[in-house]
mmCIF file with all atom_site columns, C-alpha atoms in Angstrom:
data_model
loop_
_atom_site.group_PDB
_atom_site.id
_atom_site.type_symbol
_atom_site.label_atom_id
_atom_site.label_alt_id
_atom_site.label_comp_id
_atom_site.label_asym_id
_atom_site.label_entity_id
_atom_site.label_seq_id
_atom_site.pdbx_PDB_ins_code
_atom_site.Cartn_x
_atom_site.Cartn_y
_atom_site.Cartn_z
_atom_site.occupancy
_atom_site.B_iso_or_equiv
_atom_site.pdbx_formal_charge
_atom_site.auth_seq_id
_atom_site.auth_comp_id
_atom_site.auth_asym_id
_atom_site.auth_atom_id
_atom_site.pdbx_PDB_model_num
ATOM 1   C CA . MET A 1 1   ? 90.352  65.805 73.642 1.00 88.00 ? 1   MET A CA 1
ATOM 2   C CA . LYS A 1 2   ? 91.215  67.340 70.313 1.00 90.00 ? 2   LYS A CA 1
ATOM 3   C CA . GLY A 1 3   ? 92.154  64.588 67.704 1.00 91.00 ? 3   GLY A CA 1
ATOM 4   C CA . VAL A 1 4   ? 91.263  63.683 64.381 1.00 92.00 ? 4   VAL A CA 1
ATOM 5   C CA . GLU A 1 5   ? 87.948  61.650 63.872 1.00 91.00 ? 5   GLU A CA 1
ATOM 6   C CA . VAL A 1 6   ? 88.484  58.415 61.767 1.00 92.00 ? 6   VAL A CA 1
ATOM 7   C CA . GLY A 1 7   ? 85.540  56.379 63.007 1.00 90.00 ? 7   GLY A CA 1
ATOM 8   C CA . THR A 1 8   ? 82.481  56.248 65.039 1.00 88.00 ? 8   THR A CA 1
ATOM 9   C CA . GLY A 1 9   ? 80.240  53.569 66.854 1.00 86.00 ? 9   GLY A CA 1
ATOM 10  C CA . GLN A 1 10  ? 77.543  53.000 69.030 1.00 83.00 ? 10  GLN A CA 1
ATOM 11  C CA . ILE A 1 11  ? 79.051  51.328 71.798 1.00 78.00 ? 11  ILE A CA 1
ATOM 12  C CA . TYR A 1 12  ? 77.772  51.118 75.699 1.00 75.00 ? 12  TYR A CA 1
ATOM 13  C CA . SER A 1 13  ? 80.787  50.836 77.644 1.00 82.00 ? 13  SER A CA 1
ATOM 14  C CA . ARG A 1 14  ? 84.011  52.344 77.853 1.00 82.00 ? 14  ARG A CA 1
ATOM 15  C CA . GLU A 1 15  ? 85.806  49.147 77.527 1.00 86.00 ? 15  GLU A CA 1
ATOM 16  C CA . GLY A 1 16  ? 83.599  48.361 74.376 1.00 89.00 ? 16  GLY A CA 1
ATOM 17  C CA . CYS A 1 17  ? 84.546  51.681 73.035 1.00 88.00 ? 17  CYS A CA 1
ATOM 18  C CA . GLN A 1 18  ? 88.423  51.200 73.700 1.00 89.00 ? 18  GLN A CA 1
ATOM 19  C CA . LYS A 1 19  ? 88.067  47.666 72.015 1.00 91.00 ? 19  LYS A CA 1
ATOM 20  C CA . LEU A 1 20  ? 86.456  49.121 68.751 1.00 92.00 ? 20  LEU A CA 1
ATOM 21  C CA . CYS A 1 21  ? 89.421  51.790 68.497 1.00 91.00 ? 21  CYS A CA 1
ATOM 22  C CA . GLN A 1 22  ? 92.283  49.068 69.260 1.00 92.00 ? 22  GLN A CA 1
ATOM 23  C CA . SER A 1 23  ? 90.898  46.818 66.225 1.00 93.00 ? 23  SER A CA 1
ATOM 24  C CA . TRP A 1 24  ? 91.253  49.984 64.027 1.00 91.00 ? 24  TRP A CA 1
ATOM 25  C CA . GLY A 1 25  ? 94.966  49.286 64.291 1.00 89.00 ? 25  GLY A CA 1
ATOM 26  C CA . ASP A 1 26  ? 97.332  52.174 64.731 1.00 89.00 ? 26  ASP A CA 1
ATOM 27  C CA . SER A 1 27  ? 95.077  54.535 63.032 1.00 91.00 ? 27  SER A CA 1
ATOM 28  C CA . CYS A 1 28  ? 92.720  54.591 66.071 1.00 93.00 ? 28  CYS A CA 1
ATOM 29  C CA . ALA A 1 29  ? 94.894  56.522 69.174 1.00 93.00 ? 29  ALA A CA 1
ATOM 30  C CA . PHE A 1 30  ? 92.206  57.283 71.265 1.00 91.00 ? 30  PHE A CA 1
ATOM 31  C CA . THR A 1 31  ? 88.255  57.146 71.961 1.00 88.00 ? 31  THR A CA 1
ATOM 32  C CA . VAL A 1 32  ? 85.787  59.606 72.864 1.00 87.00 ? 32  VAL A CA 1
ATOM 33  C CA . ARG A 1 33  ? 82.649  57.994 74.482 1.00 82.00 ? 33  ARG A CA 1
ATOM 34  C CA . LEU A 1 34  ? 79.533  61.008 74.669 1.00 80.00 ? 34  LEU A CA 1
ATOM 35  C CA . ASP A 1 35  ? 77.194  61.500 77.436 1.00 70.00 ? 35  ASP A CA 1
ATOM 36  C CA . ARG A 1 36  ? 74.012  59.337 76.830 1.00 67.00 ? 36  ARG A CA 1
ATOM 37  C CA . TYR A 1 37  ? 72.000  61.978 78.684 1.00 61.00 ? 37  TYR A CA 1
ATOM 38  C CA . ASN A 1 38  ? 72.756  64.602 76.579 1.00 58.00 ? 38  ASN A CA 1
ATOM 39  C CA . GLY A 1 39  ? 70.923  62.752 73.638 1.00 59.00 ? 39  GLY A CA 1
ATOM 40  C CA . ASN A 1 40  ? 74.174  60.997 72.351 1.00 59.00 ? 40  ASN A CA 1
ATOM 41  C CA . LEU A 1 41  ? 73.085  57.389 72.652 1.00 66.00 ? 41  LEU A CA 1
ATOM 42  C CA . ASP A 1 42  ? 76.665  56.292 74.001 1.00 73.00 ? 42  ASP A CA 1
ATOM 43  C CA . GLN A 1 43  ? 78.423  57.529 70.625 1.00 84.00 ? 43  GLN A CA 1
ATOM 44  C CA . CYS A 1 44  ? 81.703  56.405 70.725 1.00 88.00 ? 44  CYS A CA 1
ATOM 45  C CA . ARG A 1 45  ? 84.320  58.539 68.414 1.00 89.00 ? 45  ARG A CA 1
ATOM 46  C CA . LEU A 1 46  ? 87.402  56.750 67.458 1.00 92.00 ? 46  LEU A CA 1
ATOM 47  C CA . LYS A 1 47  ? 89.908  59.395 66.826 1.00 93.00 ? 47  LYS A CA 1
ATOM 48  C CA . SER A 1 48  ? 93.983  59.785 66.177 1.00 92.00 ? 48  SER A CA 1
ATOM 49  C CA . LEU A 1 49  ? 96.375  62.594 66.728 1.00 91.00 ? 49  LEU A CA 1
ATOM 50  C CA . PRO A 1 50  ? 95.635  63.256 70.056 1.00 92.00 ? 50  PRO A CA 1
ATOM 51  C CA . VAL A 1 51  ? 95.829  66.573 71.410 1.00 90.00 ? 51  VAL A CA 1
ATOM 52  C CA . THR A 1 52  ? 97.512  68.271 68.290 1.00 87.00 ? 52  THR A CA 1
ATOM 53  C CA . GLY A 1 53  ? 94.447  67.379 65.748 1.00 84.00 ? 53  GLY A CA 1
ATOM 54  C CA . GLY A 1 54  ? 95.360  67.561 62.127 1.00 77.00 ? 54  GLY A CA 1
ATOM 55  C CA . ASN A 1 55  ? 94.981  69.743 59.043 1.00 73.00 ? 55  ASN A CA 1
ATOM 56  C CA . SER A 1 56  ? 91.212  67.861 58.672 1.00 70.00 ? 56  SER A CA 1
ATOM 57  C CA . GLY A 1 57  ? 88.647  66.186 60.259 1.00 69.00 ? 57  GLY A CA 1
ATOM 58  C CA . THR A 1 58  ? 89.656  67.698 63.832 1.00 74.00 ? 58  THR A CA 1
ATOM 59  C CA . ARG A 1 59  ? 86.990  67.848 66.329 1.00 81.00 ? 59  ARG A CA 1
ATOM 60  C CA . GLY A 1 60  ? 86.957  68.492 69.593 1.00 84.00 ? 60  GLY A CA 1
ATOM 61  C CA . ILE A 1 61  ? 88.927  70.969 72.460 1.00 84.00 ? 61  ILE A CA 1
ATOM 62  C CA . ASN A 1 62  ? 91.578  70.182 74.901 1.00 86.00 ? 62  ASN A CA 1
ATOM 63  C CA . GLY A 1 63  ? 89.283  70.867 77.837 1.00 82.00 ? 63  GLY A CA 1
ATOM 64  C CA . TYR A 1 64  ? 86.181  70.049 80.050 1.00 81.00 ? 64  TYR A CA 1
ATOM 65  C CA . GLU A 1 65  ? 83.359  69.530 77.491 1.00 81.00 ? 65  GLU A CA 1
ATOM 66  C CA . SER A 1 66  ? 79.919  68.408 78.996 1.00 78.00 ? 66  SER A CA 1
ATOM 67  C CA . ALA A 1 67  ? 78.773  66.372 76.187 1.00 78.00 ? 67  ALA A CA 1
ATOM 68  C CA . VAL A 1 68  ? 81.883  63.582 76.796 1.00 82.00 ? 68  VAL A CA 1
ATOM 69  C CA . ASP A 1 69  ? 81.352  60.751 79.477 1.00 79.00 ? 69  ASP A CA 1
ATOM 70  C CA . GLN A 1 70  ? 85.179  59.539 78.983 1.00 82.00 ? 70  GLN A CA 1
ATOM 71  C CA . THR A 1 71  ? 88.075  59.956 76.803 1.00 87.00 ? 71  THR A CA 1
ATOM 72  C CA . CYS A 1 72  ? 90.271  56.448 76.844 1.00 86.00 ? 72  CYS A CA 1
ATOM 73  C CA . TRP A 1 73  ? 93.442  55.868 75.224 1.00 90.00 ? 73  TRP A CA 1
ATOM 74  C CA . ALA A 1 74  ? 93.245  52.850 73.182 1.00 90.00 ? 74  ALA A CA 1
ATOM 75  C CA . ARG A 1 75  ? 97.070  51.649 73.773 1.00 91.00 ? 75  ARG A CA 1
ATOM 76  C CA . ALA A 1 76  ? 100.487 53.012 74.664 1.00 92.00 ? 76  ALA A CA 1
ATOM 77  C CA . ASN A 1 77  ? 103.255 54.276 72.991 1.00 94.00 ? 77  ASN A CA 1
ATOM 78  C CA . SER A 1 78  ? 105.712 54.115 75.429 1.00 95.00 ? 78  SER A CA 1
ATOM 79  C CA . GLY A 1 79  ? 105.811 51.714 78.479 1.00 95.00 ? 79  GLY A CA 1
ATOM 80  C CA . ASN A 1 80  ? 102.498 51.985 79.895 1.00 95.00 ? 80  ASN A CA 1
ATOM 81  C CA . TYR A 1 81  ? 102.041 55.479 78.891 1.00 97.00 ? 81  TYR A CA 1
ATOM 82  C CA . TYR A 1 82  ? 101.069 57.562 75.838 1.00 96.00 ? 82  TYR A CA 1
ATOM 83  C CA . CYS A 1 83  ? 103.371 60.378 75.458 1.00 97.00 ? 83  CYS A CA 1
ATOM 84  C CA . ILE A 1 84  ? 103.231 63.396 73.237 1.00 95.00 ? 84  ILE A CA 1
ATOM 85  C CA . ASP A 1 85  ? 106.105 65.497 72.607 1.00 96.00 ? 85  ASP A CA 1
ATOM 86  C CA . ASN A 1 86  ? 106.486 69.285 73.115 1.00 97.00 ? 86  ASN A CA 1
ATOM 87  C CA . TRP A 1 87  ? 103.112 69.856 74.526 1.00 95.00 ? 87  TRP A CA 1
ATOM 88  C CA . ASP A 1 88  ? 102.461 71.087 78.071 1.00 96.00 ? 88  ASP A CA 1
ATOM 89  C CA . VAL A 1 89  ? 99.383  69.594 79.470 1.00 95.00 ? 89  VAL A CA 1
ATOM 90  C CA . ASN A 1 90  ? 97.042  72.015 82.490 1.00 94.00 ? 90  ASN A CA 1
ATOM 91  C CA . GLY A 1 91  ? 96.020  69.428 85.126 1.00 95.00 ? 91  GLY A CA 1
ATOM 92  C CA . ASP A 1 92  ? 96.064  69.726 89.014 1.00 96.00 ? 92  ASP A CA 1
ATOM 93  C CA . HIS A 1 93  ? 99.674  68.456 90.383 1.00 94.00 ? 93  HIS A CA 1
ATOM 94  C CA . HIS A 1 94  ? 99.444  65.552 92.466 1.00 91.00 ? 94  HIS A CA 1
ATOM 95  C CA . ASP A 1 95  ? 100.027 67.451 96.073 1.00 90.00 ? 95  ASP A CA 1
ATOM 96  C CA . GLY A 1 96  ? 97.712  70.307 95.394 1.00 88.00 ? 96  GLY A CA 1
ATOM 97  C CA . THR A 1 97  ? 100.343 72.498 94.825 1.00 92.00 ? 97  THR A CA 1
ATOM 98  C CA . CYS A 1 98  ? 101.859 73.465 91.464 1.00 92.00 ? 98  CYS A CA 1
ATOM 99  C CA . ASN A 1 99  ? 105.649 73.051 92.103 1.00 93.00 ? 99  ASN A CA 1
ATOM 100 C CA . VAL A 1 100 ? 107.580 70.760 90.195 1.00 95.00 ? 100 VAL A CA 1
ATOM 101 C CA . LEU A 1 101 ? 110.515 68.106 90.841 1.00 95.00 ? 101 LEU A CA 1
ATOM 102 C CA . SER A 1 102 ? 113.715 68.985 90.013 1.00 96.00 ? 102 SER A CA 1
ATOM 103 C CA . GLY A 1 103 ? 117.063 67.088 89.193 1.00 94.00 ? 103 GLY A CA 1
ATOM 104 C CA . MET A 1 104 ? 115.246 63.751 87.709 1.00 94.00 ? 104 MET A CA 1
ATOM 105 C CA . SER A 1 105 ? 115.676 61.959 84.887 1.00 97.00 ? 105 SER A CA 1
ATOM 106 C CA . GLU A 1 106 ? 112.554 61.276 82.854 1.00 98.00 ? 106 GLU A CA 1
ATOM 107 C CA . ASP A 1 107 ? 112.528 57.691 83.569 1.00 98.00 ? 107 ASP A CA 1
ATOM 108 C CA . GLN A 1 108 ? 112.493 58.778 87.334 1.00 98.00 ? 108 GLN A CA 1
ATOM 109 C CA . CYS A 1 109 ? 109.930 61.111 86.661 1.00 98.00 ? 109 CYS A CA 1
ATOM 110 C CA . ARG A 1 110 ? 107.935 58.381 85.237 1.00 98.00 ? 110 ARG A CA 1
ATOM 111 C CA . ALA A 1 111 ? 108.574 56.380 88.157 1.00 98.00 ? 111 ALA A CA 1
ATOM 112 C CA . ALA A 1 112 ? 107.535 58.630 90.505 1.00 97.00 ? 112 ALA A CA 1
ATOM 113 C CA . CYS A 1 113 ? 104.198 58.776 88.569 1.00 98.00 ? 113 CYS A CA 1
ATOM 114 C CA . ASP A 1 114 ? 103.629 55.145 88.760 1.00 97.00 ? 114 ASP A CA 1
ATOM 115 C CA . GLN A 1 115 ? 104.418 55.653 92.533 1.00 97.00 ? 115 GLN A CA 1
ATOM 116 C CA . VAL A 1 116 ? 101.629 58.144 93.230 1.00 96.00 ? 116 VAL A CA 1
ATOM 117 C CA . ALA A 1 117 ? 98.178  56.743 93.195 1.00 94.00 ? 117 ALA A CA 1
ATOM 118 C CA . ALA A 1 118 ? 96.866  60.217 92.115 1.00 94.00 ? 118 ALA A CA 1
ATOM 119 C CA . CYS A 1 119 ? 99.429  60.782 89.299 1.00 96.00 ? 119 CYS A CA 1
ATOM 120 C CA . LYS A 1 120 ? 97.594  60.171 86.114 1.00 96.00 ? 120 LYS A CA 1
ATOM 121 C CA . PHE A 1 121 ? 100.109 61.410 83.742 1.00 97.00 ? 121 PHE A CA 1
ATOM 122 C CA . TYR A 1 122 ? 103.560 63.469 83.794 1.00 98.00 ? 122 TYR A CA 1
ATOM 123 C CA . VAL A 1 123 ? 104.858 66.621 82.560 1.00 98.00 ? 123 VAL A CA 1
ATOM 124 C CA . TYR A 1 124 ? 108.598 66.520 82.291 1.00 98.00 ? 124 TYR A CA 1
ATOM 125 C CA . SER A 1 125 ? 110.679 69.527 80.650 1.00 97.00 ? 125 SER A CA 1
ATOM 126 C CA . VAL A 1 126 ? 113.778 69.960 78.873 1.00 97.00 ? 126 VAL A CA 1
ATOM 127 C CA . ASP A 1 127 ? 115.468 71.043 81.824 1.00 95.00 ? 127 ASP A CA 1
ATOM 128 C CA . GLY A 1 128 ? 114.751 68.026 84.357 1.00 96.00 ? 128 GLY A CA 1
ATOM 129 C CA . LEU A 1 129 ? 111.413 69.372 85.948 1.00 97.00 ? 129 LEU A CA 1
ATOM 130 C CA . CYS A 1 130 ? 108.950 66.972 86.373 1.00 98.00 ? 130 CYS A CA 1
ATOM 131 C CA . ALA A 1 131 ? 105.147 67.529 87.343 1.00 97.00 ? 131 ALA A CA 1
ATOM 132 C CA . LEU A 1 132 ? 103.429 64.821 88.622 1.00 98.00 ? 132 LEU A CA 1
ATOM 133 C CA . LYS A 1 133 ? 99.406  65.624 87.447 1.00 97.00 ? 133 LYS A CA 1
ATOM 134 C CA . THR A 1 134 ? 95.991  64.272 87.485 1.00 95.00 ? 134 THR A CA 1
ATOM 135 C CA . ASN A 1 135 ? 92.918  66.169 86.047 1.00 93.00 ? 135 ASN A CA 1
ATOM 136 C CA . PRO A 1 136 ? 94.109  66.445 82.545 1.00 93.00 ? 136 PRO A CA 1
ATOM 137 C CA . PHE A 1 137 ? 92.861  69.363 80.740 1.00 90.00 ? 137 PHE A CA 1
ATOM 138 C CA . ARG A 1 138 ? 90.812  70.478 83.474 1.00 88.00 ? 138 ARG A CA 1
ATOM 139 C CA . GLY A 1 139 ? 93.253  71.657 86.680 1.00 90.00 ? 139 GLY A CA 1
ATOM 140 C CA . ARG A 1 140 ? 94.983  74.848 87.413 1.00 93.00 ? 140 ARG A CA 1
ATOM 141 C CA . CYS A 1 141 ? 98.604  74.070 87.247 1.00 95.00 ? 141 CYS A CA 1
ATOM 142 C CA . GLY A 1 142 ? 100.502 74.426 83.584 1.00 93.00 ? 142 GLY A CA 1
ATOM 143 C CA . SER A 1 143 ? 98.932  75.423 80.118 1.00 92.00 ? 143 SER A CA 1
ATOM 144 C CA . THR A 1 144 ? 97.648  73.271 77.454 1.00 92.00 ? 144 THR A CA 1
ATOM 145 C CA . SER A 1 145 ? 99.860  74.159 74.476 1.00 93.00 ? 145 SER A CA 1
ATOM 146 C CA . TYR A 1 146 ? 102.675 73.516 72.151 1.00 94.00 ? 146 TYR A CA 1
ATOM 147 C CA . ASN A 1 147 ? 105.720 74.348 73.982 1.00 97.00 ? 147 ASN A CA 1
ATOM 148 C CA . THR A 1 148 ? 109.561 73.420 73.222 1.00 97.00 ? 148 THR A CA 1
ATOM 149 C CA . ASN A 1 149 ? 110.504 73.834 76.424 1.00 97.00 ? 149 ASN A CA 1
ATOM 150 C CA . ILE A 1 150 ? 108.659 70.296 77.514 1.00 97.00 ? 150 ILE A CA 1
ATOM 151 C CA . ARG A 1 151 ? 109.892 66.955 76.459 1.00 98.00 ? 151 ARG A CA 1
ATOM 152 C CA . ARG A 1 152 ? 107.120 65.204 76.345 1.00 97.00 ? 152 ARG A CA 1
ATOM 153 C CA . ALA A 1 153 ? 103.439 64.846 78.576 1.00 97.00 ? 153 ALA A CA 1
ATOM 154 C CA . CYS A 1 154 ? 102.513 61.176 79.069 1.00 98.00 ? 154 CYS A CA 1
ATOM 155 C CA . PHE A 1 155 ? 99.624  59.744 80.072 1.00 96.00 ? 155 PHE A CA 1
ATOM 156 C CA . GLN A 1 156 ? 99.207  56.702 82.076 1.00 96.00 ? 156 GLN A CA 1
ATOM 157 C CA . VAL A 1 157 ? 97.092  53.923 79.920 1.00 93.00 ? 157 VAL A CA 1
ATOM 158 C CA . TYR A 1 158 ? 94.869  51.223 81.759 1.00 82.00 ? 158 TYR A CA 1
#
């Protein structure tokens, strides 16, 4: 995932990488752990400004990258989710279609995501449309881009 790199470490587990990021406080929002089999020796990249990046220090892409083993949130910023305002994020919908749920409040959309095992994130629009999604940045529904018709995209944090 795109973001500004604030630090690195050599960590052997997802949990260790996440804890290192958490120890950096609010300056680190998420981690990208590189695949050891691509010669990266379990490198853990600590990042801020997820999805949007910044003016300098931005690395990564909002899509599949073969060298990445895992991307993990360090903490939630809204309940048990990390939310980004005004961004659509592509993914597969939980039911295999690209249909959305309509007439929902954001709280109802979030509750629906919490109840569906396959839902890893949701996209909620300003007109009350709710998309329950999985496979962020890799699915066929939506387009990862800035979009003022999207109130927010919210990812579950474990």
